[in-house]
């Protein structure tokens, strides 16, 4: 009898299982609305069980673990850590949070995964030079896999600060000077890091930083004051953040800088009014390292308690208490601020809610631990990771000059001298913010060249000089090998720590005696190619005037040497385009392409116009510029309509022909100018681009959709409008060489 009952019960269970299984696989998964409602419910339930201390705990982030902090985690007083890496340490401290704290809320572990984790991709400024968002997404996806495998749930990236000023070292970490390109790159990275709504436990939460306008630091000096108009803020600096938010970025980081008198980490306008009310962002904001405590240095808070008050009321949810001595203002102060009635508990609830929402949305409650077996089985293969890095590195290289087609070189040359402090260097090509690279994996330019040339080619190497010192003792050896060679390749530039955070320079020439060495080698009369490695535009007028071939390689990461050699020897046809203008001289800065006309537009022949008397206004290399081994001819620019209503779309077409001898890729760029508007508009603004590939002799007709969005701007009340009138449309291969036409917009 007992057995019969058992059999009967098992039968029911099997049927139930089948029904359950059938329902699971045959009916659509819950809609995203249902999913987000479910998350909101979980957040509310959890919040209702939390004490004030526990809620404040979610708002606290420490750098690194120790015994005292383990104890705080156990009490539920820590929401996050940064700078801990490796599955075992992350799982250890996570276990305390999940299994030993009262409510078992998992920690979110953040790290700076800026351009790769182990596989190091090109620095972001270089990635932007590829104008290839799909490849940038792929790189971010790989970075996410590697970081997640090592316990990172959250990256402090992408860095989406627009920067015009190459003196600012952090220009290396962003996408350059243009809000449109910056927005495309912001979206590409968010998608890569986060995947589709965090599906799969190999994605990581993105953090768009540094909010806001950190790139406008006066004089290009890091951490310096930013004083810009609200128009400039909204037109230039905010769009990439908006793009990141629209792409679903879970978090933002509030910046260090003063912003028009209210530091960015206490700025209600940007953190609450714009971000939450106007854009509807429902994720959380983390401060930059100690940036709430630094409100004291800014002179808007008398002590840490007031700093905490200003940070939380402006809308900074989490305190990155980086340097615990100076930082850590929320944990010790928020409770008393509530108890004294200086802030409401509701403010703490809101911040805790936003943090919990992201933890739920990211799936941390379901998968708090790193599952190393999953990663060992599923992480993209070494080969796939390297190939992605190689392809992105190749596409990030910008050919700046190539007189008489000196490049590409023949692999069968008799002898090549490779010279320069960056030629046989594995550290510096990693660039600033390389998270966990294996330095020995970095392919140097020397190695790349040696592996590329024929067996009969004699490749010799001399360092010649150091990156920064004034020591000329290596010159003789370099001159000797150059004299004995058919071709000289000089690999020159900056060290990786000369850009990135705290890497501002007042002089952006090649450092040390490098230019002097180039000049000495040049005097020998040998063909010379200069390969540059640097985290910012450099002033290289002499090189541009005298050296026939110049290759900008930025910092390309792990695959540096392979990518550079592919370009030098023609296995890859360069196709990168500058995301930032190169000044001729530091005194010209800023030389961005999207300037305003002024009342006295520049005329080189008329004194009383907006110009310098000692230098041209123009940059050495403009935004969007980059050569190829192919040549591209633009013709036949046409518009479907020459007159259109404000809310209509139209199409522009243009023919592009590869008149060169090799297949090549070209970035076709579209710029628009609103000729008369109620607010002054830039002389041109990038509004679209397409990267295309053409065989020799091939012509393609490229079509762009011209949408109302491309014609709009912010009126005097910062409302987006389109005003009737004449517009200029320009298409070409860089921001200066463009075909033009115009059209009219009517009411
Ligand atoms: C930087 C941020 C970075 C943070 C954490 C700060 O100094 O400004 O970009 O994410 O440190 O490492």
Short mmCIF file of N, CA and C and ligand atoms in Angstrom, two decimals, residues 82-83 111-112 114 156-157 159 170 173 209-210 214 223 253 256 287-289 320 433 501, ligand 1:
data_model
loop_
_atom_site.label_atom_id
_atom_site.label_comp_id
_atom_site.label_asym_id
_atom_site.label_seq_id
_atom_site.Cartn_x
_atom_site.Cartn_y
_atom_site.Cartn_z
N UNK A 82 36.03 48.22 -3.69
CA UNK A 82 36.77 48.31 -4.93
C UNK A 82 38.18 47.81 -4.68
N UNK A 83 38.85 47.54 -5.77
CA UNK A 83 40.24 47.09 -5.70
C UNK A 83 40.42 45.76 -4.99
N UNK A 111 35.84 47.58 -9.99
CA UNK A 111 37.24 47.78 -10.36
C UNK A 111 37.31 48.63 -11.62
N UNK A 112 38.49 49.20 -11.85
CA UNK A 112 38.66 50.00 -13.06
C UNK A 112 39.02 49.10 -14.23
N UNK A 114 39.08 49.52 -17.74
CA UNK A 114 38.91 50.66 -18.65
C UNK A 114 39.13 50.25 -20.11
N UNK A 156 34.39 50.70 -13.37
CA UNK A 156 34.32 52.16 -13.37
C UNK A 156 34.63 52.66 -14.77
N UNK A 157 33.80 52.28 -15.69
CA UNK A 157 33.95 52.65 -17.08
C UNK A 157 32.59 52.50 -17.75
N UNK A 159 34.70 55.76 -19.39
CA UNK A 159 35.02 57.16 -19.12
C UNK A 159 34.52 57.92 -20.35
N UNK A 170 44.01 62.83 -18.85
CA UNK A 170 42.91 61.87 -18.90
C UNK A 170 42.18 61.89 -20.24
N UNK A 173 41.76 58.52 -21.67
CA UNK A 173 40.75 57.55 -21.20
C UNK A 173 39.39 57.71 -21.85
N UNK A 209 31.55 57.79 -16.31
CA UNK A 209 32.26 58.75 -15.44
C UNK A 209 32.98 59.75 -16.32
N UNK A 210 33.37 60.87 -15.78
CA UNK A 210 33.23 61.39 -14.43
C UNK A 210 32.23 62.52 -14.56
N UNK A 214 34.33 66.94 -16.23
CA UNK A 214 35.70 66.82 -15.67
C UNK A 214 36.74 67.16 -16.74
N UNK A 223 42.11 67.70 -12.01
CA UNK A 223 41.36 68.07 -10.81
C UNK A 223 41.03 69.56 -10.75
N UNK A 253 29.50 57.95 -12.04
CA UNK A 253 30.42 58.39 -10.98
C UNK A 253 30.46 59.91 -10.96
N UNK A 256 35.45 64.83 -9.55
CA UNK A 256 36.22 65.58 -8.56
C UNK A 256 36.02 67.10 -8.66
N UNK A 287 30.49 58.19 -5.72
CA UNK A 287 31.40 59.34 -5.77
C UNK A 287 32.70 58.88 -6.40
N UNK A 288 33.52 59.83 -6.86
CA UNK A 288 34.89 59.44 -7.19
C UNK A 288 35.64 59.30 -5.86
N UNK A 289 36.83 58.79 -5.94
CA UNK A 289 37.67 58.47 -4.78
C UNK A 289 37.76 59.67 -3.82
N UNK A 320 32.61 56.49 -2.24
CA UNK A 320 33.83 55.73 -2.51
C UNK A 320 34.89 56.25 -1.52
N UNK A 433 45.85 52.86 -16.78
CA UNK A 433 44.73 52.02 -16.35
C UNK A 433 44.70 50.65 -17.02
N UNK A 501 45.26 59.56 -15.13
CA UNK A 501 45.01 60.43 -13.98
C UNK A 501 46.31 61.06 -13.49
C1 LIG B 1 39.66 58.00 -10.55
C2 LIG B 1 38.50 57.19 -11.09
C3 LIG B 1 38.62 55.76 -10.66
C4 LIG B 1 38.71 55.71 -9.15
C5 LIG B 1 38.80 54.29 -8.60
C6 LIG B 1 39.90 57.78 -9.07
O1 LIG B 1 41.09 58.34 -8.65
O2 LIG B 1 39.43 59.36 -10.80
O3 LIG B 1 38.48 57.29 -12.47
O4 LIG B 1 37.55 55.01 -11.13
O5 LIG B 1 39.87 56.40 -8.74
O6 LIG B 1 39.98 53.70 -8.90
#
